[in-house]
Amino acid sequence: MNQQSVKMESRNLNFYYNAFQALKDISIPFYSNQVTALIGPSGCGKSTYIRCLNRMNDLVVGSRAEGEILLDNLSIYAHEVDVVELRRRVGMVFQKPNPFPKSIYENVAYAPRIHGIANKGSEMDDLVEESLRKSGLWDEVGDRIELPATSLSGGQQQRLCIARALAMEPEVILMDEPASSLDPIATQKIEELIFELKEKVTIIIVTHNMQQAARVSDNTAFFYMGELIEIADTETIFTRPNEKQTEEYITGRFG
Ligand SMILES: Nc1ncnc2c1ncn2[C@@H]1O[C@H](COP(=O)(O)OP(=O)(O)OP(=O)(O)O)[C@@H](O)[C@H]1O
Ligand SMILES: [Mg+2]
């Protein structure tokens, strides 16, 4: 695998929804400034896994995790961990763009204001502009940031959600099929953005699009029925995977 320093990792992670075990003994290292793609058929546990990494699953009644998840070598389940701070450090972008029913500006400014990341008007204006620039949106909407976020196109809304995550200065960004509701041009913009963002952050992306996984990621993990079948550098997974199941899946001969 393409290796550098480990930013985040799961070790022997099991996850249960009541009696149903959705994840079985998953150990994956995520390297700093790299993109890891999670692929596998519907229902194999990709979203469950990614939601463990910032403890979003804590909210699911009857769910339970076993094993370890480490961020900078410290357990995210340690009792001194502040979950709000964890979610600031490990940001998330969802499948469907979900902007708040507020202005473009407020979508980006809201969380940093609550967290005290920027306060003064000019400081906040700068943070909003910088975040919109990083997400590639400033040139398109910089002159109308007081308009409602819902006035943006779907692809722009998704980049606004990315800007919103970036404003919190995350170290890791989780993306669960971030481009699946977008057209090819908007998708390409998101992919270019991922490429730029990895200079600063570690990215974990779930995708059903094999070409997308091949284009954007350094490493790829193949999940099947709650198990990690194989993980390797992306080129290896797509050219000479070790496991027959991986090969069948990536060549579309699955099932
Ligand atoms: N809140 C929940 N309660 C109970 N079971 C759940 C819950 N969420 C997911 N599951 C089950 O856990 C398994 C894994 O689901 P998950 O959403 O992680 O799959 P996925 O790989 O993201 O699939 P998809 O590609 O369709 O998004 C599935 O069998 C699903 O039905
Ligand atoms: Mg999913």
Tab-separated table of C-alpha atoms and ligand atoms in Angstrom:
chain	number	residue	atom	x	y	z
A	1	MET	CA	0.000	0.000	0.000
A	2	ASN	CA	0.989	3.630	-0.424
A	3	GLN	CA	2.282	4.358	3.009
A	4	GLN	CA	3.093	7.420	5.023
A	5	SER	CA	2.275	8.291	8.589
A	6	VAL	CA	-0.986	6.872	9.887
A	7	LYS	CA	-3.519	9.601	10.641
A	8	MET	CA	-6.423	7.412	11.633
A	9	GLU	CA	-7.076	3.700	11.872
A	10	SER	CA	-9.534	1.085	12.981
A	11	ARG	CA	-8.296	-2.054	14.680
A	12	ASN	CA	-10.455	-5.161	14.839
A	13	LEU	CA	-13.619	-3.105	14.628
A	14	ASN	CA	-16.887	-4.977	15.080
A	15	PHE	CA	-20.159	-3.120	14.837
A	16	TYR	CA	-23.661	-4.289	15.699
A	17	TYR	CA	-27.163	-2.955	15.104
A	18	ASN	CA	-28.837	-4.816	17.949
A	19	ALA	CA	-28.138	-8.507	17.204
A	20	PHE	CA	-27.087	-7.885	13.592
A	21	GLN	CA	-23.337	-7.657	13.072
A	22	ALA	CA	-22.767	-5.100	10.295
A	23	LEU	CA	-18.947	-4.960	10.516
A	24	LYS	CA	-16.614	-7.863	11.226
A	25	ASP	CA	-13.100	-7.350	12.484
A	26	ILE	CA	-12.177	-4.406	10.282
A	27	SER	CA	-8.602	-3.122	10.552
A	28	ILE	CA	-7.642	-0.304	8.181
A	29	PRO	CA	-4.927	2.352	8.425
A	30	PHE	CA	-5.600	5.740	6.812
A	31	TYR	CA	-2.462	7.625	5.880
A	32	SER	CA	-1.954	11.361	6.183
A	33	ASN	CA	-2.627	13.309	2.996
A	34	GLN	CA	-3.944	10.301	1.152
A	35	VAL	CA	-7.334	9.397	-0.231
A	36	THR	CA	-8.747	5.988	0.633
A	37	ALA	CA	-11.755	4.749	-1.330
A	38	LEU	CA	-14.212	2.276	0.211
A	39	ILE	CA	-16.002	0.158	-2.375
A	40	GLY	CA	-18.320	-2.828	-2.291
A	41	PRO	CA	-21.900	-3.858	-3.036
A	42	SER	CA	-24.918	-2.192	-1.448
A	43	GLY	CA	-25.417	-3.187	2.172
A	44	CYS	CA	-21.808	-4.350	2.742
A	45	GLY	CA	-21.246	-1.821	5.542
A	46	LYS	CA	-19.427	1.111	3.907
A	47	SER	CA	-21.656	3.815	5.402
A	48	THR	CA	-21.723	2.046	8.747
A	49	TYR	CA	-17.944	1.977	8.761
A	50	ILE	CA	-17.463	5.596	7.779
A	51	ARG	CA	-20.015	6.703	10.394
A	52	CYS	CA	-18.008	4.908	13.090
A	53	LEU	CA	-15.001	7.099	12.336
A	54	ASN	CA	-16.572	10.249	13.772
A	55	ARG	CA	-18.935	8.427	16.116
A	56	MET	CA	-22.044	9.375	14.172
A	57	ASN	CA	-23.314	5.873	14.908
A	58	ASP	CA	-23.417	6.679	18.620
A	59	LEU	CA	-26.797	8.191	17.817
A	60	VAL	CA	-28.253	4.872	16.620
A	61	VAL	CA	-30.225	3.260	19.425
A	62	GLY	CA	-29.265	-0.372	20.018
A	63	SER	CA	-25.942	-0.070	18.192
A	64	ARG	CA	-22.616	-1.112	19.650
A	65	ALA	CA	-18.967	-0.944	18.579
A	66	GLU	CA	-16.103	-3.179	19.694
A	67	GLY	CA	-12.426	-2.779	18.900
A	68	GLU	CA	-10.430	0.379	18.511
A	69	ILE	CA	-10.522	3.493	16.395
A	70	LEU	CA	-7.505	5.743	16.729
A	71	LEU	CA	-6.983	9.323	15.610
A	72	ASP	CA	-3.352	10.413	15.915
A	73	ASN	CA	-2.857	7.222	17.938
A	74	LEU	CA	-5.482	8.123	20.541
A	75	SER	CA	-8.759	6.267	20.944
A	76	ILE	CA	-11.800	8.233	19.782
A	77	TYR	CA	-13.818	6.276	22.356
A	78	ALA	CA	-11.695	7.378	25.349
A	79	HIS	CA	-13.950	9.002	27.906
A	80	GLU	CA	-12.098	12.318	27.819
A	81	VAL	CA	-12.896	12.666	24.105
A	82	ASP	CA	-15.315	15.485	23.345
A	83	VAL	CA	-17.498	14.137	20.547
A	84	VAL	CA	-18.265	17.614	19.215
A	85	GLU	CA	-14.542	18.327	18.929
A	86	LEU	CA	-14.007	14.893	17.336
A	87	ARG	CA	-16.580	15.757	14.658
A	88	ARG	CA	-14.839	19.078	14.070
A	89	ARG	CA	-11.577	17.222	13.455
A	90	VAL	CA	-13.228	14.457	11.434
A	91	GLY	CA	-15.711	16.245	9.175
A	92	MET	CA	-18.352	14.641	7.008
A	93	VAL	CA	-19.957	15.254	3.633
A	94	PHE	CA	-23.115	13.319	2.873
A	95	GLN	CA	-24.539	11.737	-0.257
A	96	LYS	CA	-27.242	14.331	-0.806
A	97	PRO	CA	-26.227	17.953	-0.367
A	98	ASN	CA	-27.863	19.080	2.876
A	99	PRO	CA	-27.324	22.841	3.236
A	100	PHE	CA	-29.086	24.592	6.111
A	101	PRO	CA	-32.111	26.706	5.097
A	102	LYS	CA	-29.986	29.818	5.442
A	103	SER	CA	-27.846	32.049	3.238
A	104	ILE	CA	-24.712	30.765	1.534
A	105	TYR	CA	-22.668	32.886	3.956
A	106	GLU	CA	-24.458	31.558	7.042
A	107	ASN	CA	-24.047	27.960	5.944
A	108	VAL	CA	-20.290	28.377	6.197
A	109	ALA	CA	-20.221	30.786	9.175
A	110	TYR	CA	-22.667	29.008	11.462
A	111	ALA	CA	-20.485	26.277	12.996
A	112	PRO	CA	-17.248	28.319	13.231
A	113	ARG	CA	-19.199	30.997	15.111
A	114	ILE	CA	-20.607	28.480	17.593
A	115	HIS	CA	-17.171	26.942	18.089
A	116	GLY	CA	-15.512	30.340	18.441
A	117	ILE	CA	-13.197	29.625	15.494
A	118	ALA	CA	-13.875	33.084	14.047
A	119	ASN	CA	-15.778	35.877	15.734
A	120	LYS	CA	-15.162	39.395	14.514
A	121	GLY	CA	-17.068	40.321	11.371
A	122	SER	CA	-13.992	40.689	9.189
A	123	GLU	CA	-12.422	37.505	10.560
A	124	MET	CA	-15.584	35.581	9.722
A	125	ASP	CA	-15.843	37.201	6.281
A	126	ASP	CA	-12.302	36.039	5.573
A	127	LEU	CA	-12.998	32.495	6.779
A	128	VAL	CA	-16.150	32.271	4.647
A	129	GLU	CA	-14.321	33.531	1.573
A	130	GLU	CA	-11.357	31.227	2.140
A	131	SER	CA	-13.600	28.184	2.611
A	132	LEU	CA	-15.619	29.002	-0.501
A	133	ARG	CA	-12.390	29.475	-2.453
A	134	LYS	CA	-11.035	26.110	-1.284
A	135	SER	CA	-14.203	24.384	-2.388
A	136	GLY	CA	-14.001	26.096	-5.777
A	137	LEU	CA	-17.237	27.990	-5.271
A	138	TRP	CA	-16.079	31.556	-4.695
A	139	ASP	CA	-15.652	32.437	-8.373
A	140	GLU	CA	-19.171	31.208	-9.047
A	141	VAL	CA	-21.069	32.639	-6.095
A	142	GLY	CA	-18.783	35.124	-4.317
A	143	ASP	CA	-20.958	38.022	-5.454
A	144	ARG	CA	-24.195	36.601	-4.024
A	145	ILE	CA	-23.362	34.994	-0.710
A	146	GLU	CA	-26.394	36.554	0.964
A	147	LEU	CA	-28.748	34.500	-1.217
A	148	PRO	CA	-30.308	31.325	0.189
A	149	ALA	CA	-28.176	28.205	-0.229
A	150	THR	CA	-31.177	26.553	-1.867
A	151	SER	CA	-30.763	28.917	-4.839
A	152	LEU	CA	-27.597	27.014	-5.808
A	153	SER	CA	-27.461	24.055	-8.200
A	154	GLY	CA	-27.050	20.578	-6.722
A	155	GLY	CA	-23.338	20.470	-7.503
A	156	GLN	CA	-22.840	23.922	-6.020
A	157	GLN	CA	-24.790	22.907	-2.921
A	158	GLN	CA	-22.489	19.919	-2.493
A	159	ARG	CA	-19.425	22.144	-2.784
A	160	LEU	CA	-21.053	24.474	-0.256
A	161	CYS	CA	-21.345	21.512	2.121
A	162	ILE	CA	-17.665	20.815	1.535
A	163	ALA	CA	-16.879	24.509	2.230
A	164	ARG	CA	-18.926	24.203	5.415
A	165	ALA	CA	-16.852	21.210	6.493
A	166	LEU	CA	-13.583	22.950	5.553
A	167	ALA	CA	-14.436	26.046	7.606
A	168	MET	CA	-14.046	23.885	10.716
A	169	GLU	CA	-10.457	23.130	9.705
A	170	PRO	CA	-10.881	19.351	9.803
A	171	GLU	CA	-7.929	16.967	9.697
A	172	VAL	CA	-9.914	14.119	8.167
A	173	ILE	CA	-12.901	14.379	5.814
A	174	LEU	CA	-15.356	11.512	5.400
A	175	MET	CA	-17.340	11.530	2.163
A	176	ASP	CA	-20.202	9.095	1.652
A	177	GLU	CA	-20.893	8.968	-2.099
A	178	PRO	CA	-20.460	12.750	-2.379
A	179	ALA	CA	-21.000	12.877	-6.136
A	180	SER	CA	-23.663	10.240	-6.666
A	181	SER	CA	-26.445	12.788	-7.180
A	182	LEU	CA	-24.381	15.049	-9.443
A	183	ASP	CA	-23.912	15.370	-13.192
A	184	PRO	CA	-20.527	14.529	-14.788
A	185	ILE	CA	-19.261	18.121	-14.752
A	186	ALA	CA	-20.153	18.707	-11.111
A	187	THR	CA	-18.659	15.294	-10.331
A	188	GLN	CA	-15.418	16.253	-12.021
A	189	LYS	CA	-15.257	19.417	-9.933
A	190	ILE	CA	-15.661	17.419	-6.746
A	191	GLU	CA	-12.938	15.007	-7.867
A	192	GLU	CA	-10.539	17.875	-8.654
A	193	LEU	CA	-11.343	19.337	-5.281
A	194	ILE	CA	-10.538	16.055	-3.531
A	195	PHE	CA	-7.187	16.054	-5.288
A	196	GLU	CA	-6.398	19.556	-3.992
A	197	LEU	CA	-7.725	18.941	-0.493
A	198	LYS	CA	-5.495	15.974	0.189
A	199	GLU	CA	-2.505	18.304	0.452
A	200	LYS	CA	-3.983	19.355	3.776
A	201	VAL	CA	-6.318	16.599	4.929
A	202	THR	CA	-6.801	12.850	4.970
A	203	ILE	CA	-9.806	11.783	2.926
A	204	ILE	CA	-11.961	8.681	3.142
A	205	ILE	CA	-14.532	8.361	0.373
A	206	VAL	CA	-17.275	5.835	-0.259
A	207	THR	CA	-18.122	5.436	-3.922
A	208	HIS	CA	-20.050	3.081	-6.191
A	209	ASN	CA	-18.256	4.493	-9.178
A	210	MET	CA	-15.213	2.364	-9.990
A	211	GLN	CA	-13.724	4.942	-12.349
A	212	GLN	CA	-14.066	7.521	-9.637
A	213	ALA	CA	-12.311	5.318	-7.081
A	214	ALA	CA	-9.535	4.683	-9.599
A	215	ARG	CA	-9.189	8.395	-10.390
A	216	VAL	CA	-9.248	9.952	-6.941
A	217	SER	CA	-7.843	7.471	-4.469
A	218	ASP	CA	-4.386	6.326	-3.399
A	219	ASN	CA	-5.644	3.206	-1.629
A	220	THR	CA	-8.818	1.199	-2.075
A	221	ALA	CA	-10.593	-1.098	0.360
A	222	PHE	CA	-13.117	-3.662	-0.876
A	223	PHE	CA	-15.886	-4.595	1.565
A	224	TYR	CA	-18.274	-7.508	1.238
A	225	MET	CA	-20.989	-8.502	3.704
A	226	GLY	CA	-19.457	-6.617	6.606
A	227	GLU	CA	-15.936	-7.864	5.992
A	228	LEU	CA	-12.866	-6.204	4.588
A	229	ILE	CA	-11.915	-8.548	1.768
A	230	GLU	CA	-8.876	-6.660	0.578
A	231	ILE	CA	-7.074	-3.350	0.810
A	232	ALA	CA	-4.138	-2.233	-1.303
A	233	ASP	CA	-2.936	0.684	-3.350
A	234	THR	CA	-5.586	1.593	-5.872
A	235	GLU	CA	-3.602	0.533	-8.905
A	236	THR	CA	-3.126	-2.951	-7.499
A	237	ILE	CA	-6.792	-3.328	-6.612
A	238	PHE	CA	-7.852	-2.345	-10.123
A	239	THR	CA	-5.212	-4.244	-12.076
A	240	ARG	CA	-4.214	-7.334	-10.101
A	241	PRO	CA	-6.287	-7.808	-6.946
A	242	ASN	CA	-5.436	-10.732	-4.719
A	243	GLU	CA	-8.957	-11.937	-4.140
A	244	LYS	CA	-11.350	-13.377	-6.683
A	245	GLN	CA	-14.308	-11.516	-5.106
A	246	THR	CA	-12.542	-8.200	-5.588
A	247	GLU	CA	-11.844	-8.951	-9.214
A	248	GLU	CA	-15.429	-10.005	-9.859
A	249	TYR	CA	-16.737	-6.858	-8.258
A	250	ILE	CA	-14.498	-4.378	-10.046
A	251	THR	CA	-15.082	-6.014	-13.406
A	252	GLY	CA	-18.836	-5.998	-12.888
A	253	ARG	CA	-19.207	-9.783	-12.888
A	254	PHE	CA	-20.392	-9.873	-9.316
A	255	GLY	CA	-23.198	-12.049	-7.965
B	1	LIG	N1	-29.744	2.122	11.492
B	1	LIG	C1	-29.670	0.830	11.154
B	1	LIG	N2	-30.308	-0.112	11.871
B	1	LIG	C2	-30.232	-1.424	11.540
B	1	LIG	N3	-29.535	-1.889	10.499
B	1	LIG	C3	-28.871	-1.010	9.743
B	1	LIG	C4	-28.910	0.397	10.019
B	1	LIG	N4	-28.141	1.025	9.096
B	1	LIG	C5	-27.670	0.061	8.280
B	1	LIG	N5	-28.098	-1.153	8.661
B	1	LIG	C6	-27.777	-2.455	8.017
B	1	LIG	O1	-26.361	-2.629	8.061
B	1	LIG	C7	-25.897	-3.180	6.828
B	1	LIG	C8	-24.860	-2.241	6.231
B	1	LIG	O2	-25.516	-1.035	5.824
B	1	LIG	P1	-24.726	0.199	5.246
B	1	LIG	O3	-25.688	1.326	5.105
B	1	LIG	O4	-23.518	0.421	6.058
B	1	LIG	O5	-24.283	-0.363	3.790
B	1	LIG	P2	-23.580	0.378	2.565
B	1	LIG	O6	-22.407	-0.456	2.191
B	1	LIG	O7	-23.351	1.813	2.896
B	1	LIG	O8	-24.680	0.237	1.418
B	1	LIG	P3	-25.075	1.253	0.228
B	1	LIG	O9	-24.018	1.064	-0.818
B	1	LIG	O10	-26.412	0.770	-0.235
B	1	LIG	O11	-25.120	2.658	0.785
B	1	LIG	C9	-27.118	-3.389	5.951
B	1	LIG	O12	-27.520	-4.732	6.090
B	1	LIG	C10	-28.147	-2.443	6.547
B	1	LIG	O13	-29.456	-2.934	6.351
B	2	MG	MG	-24.091	3.601	2.139
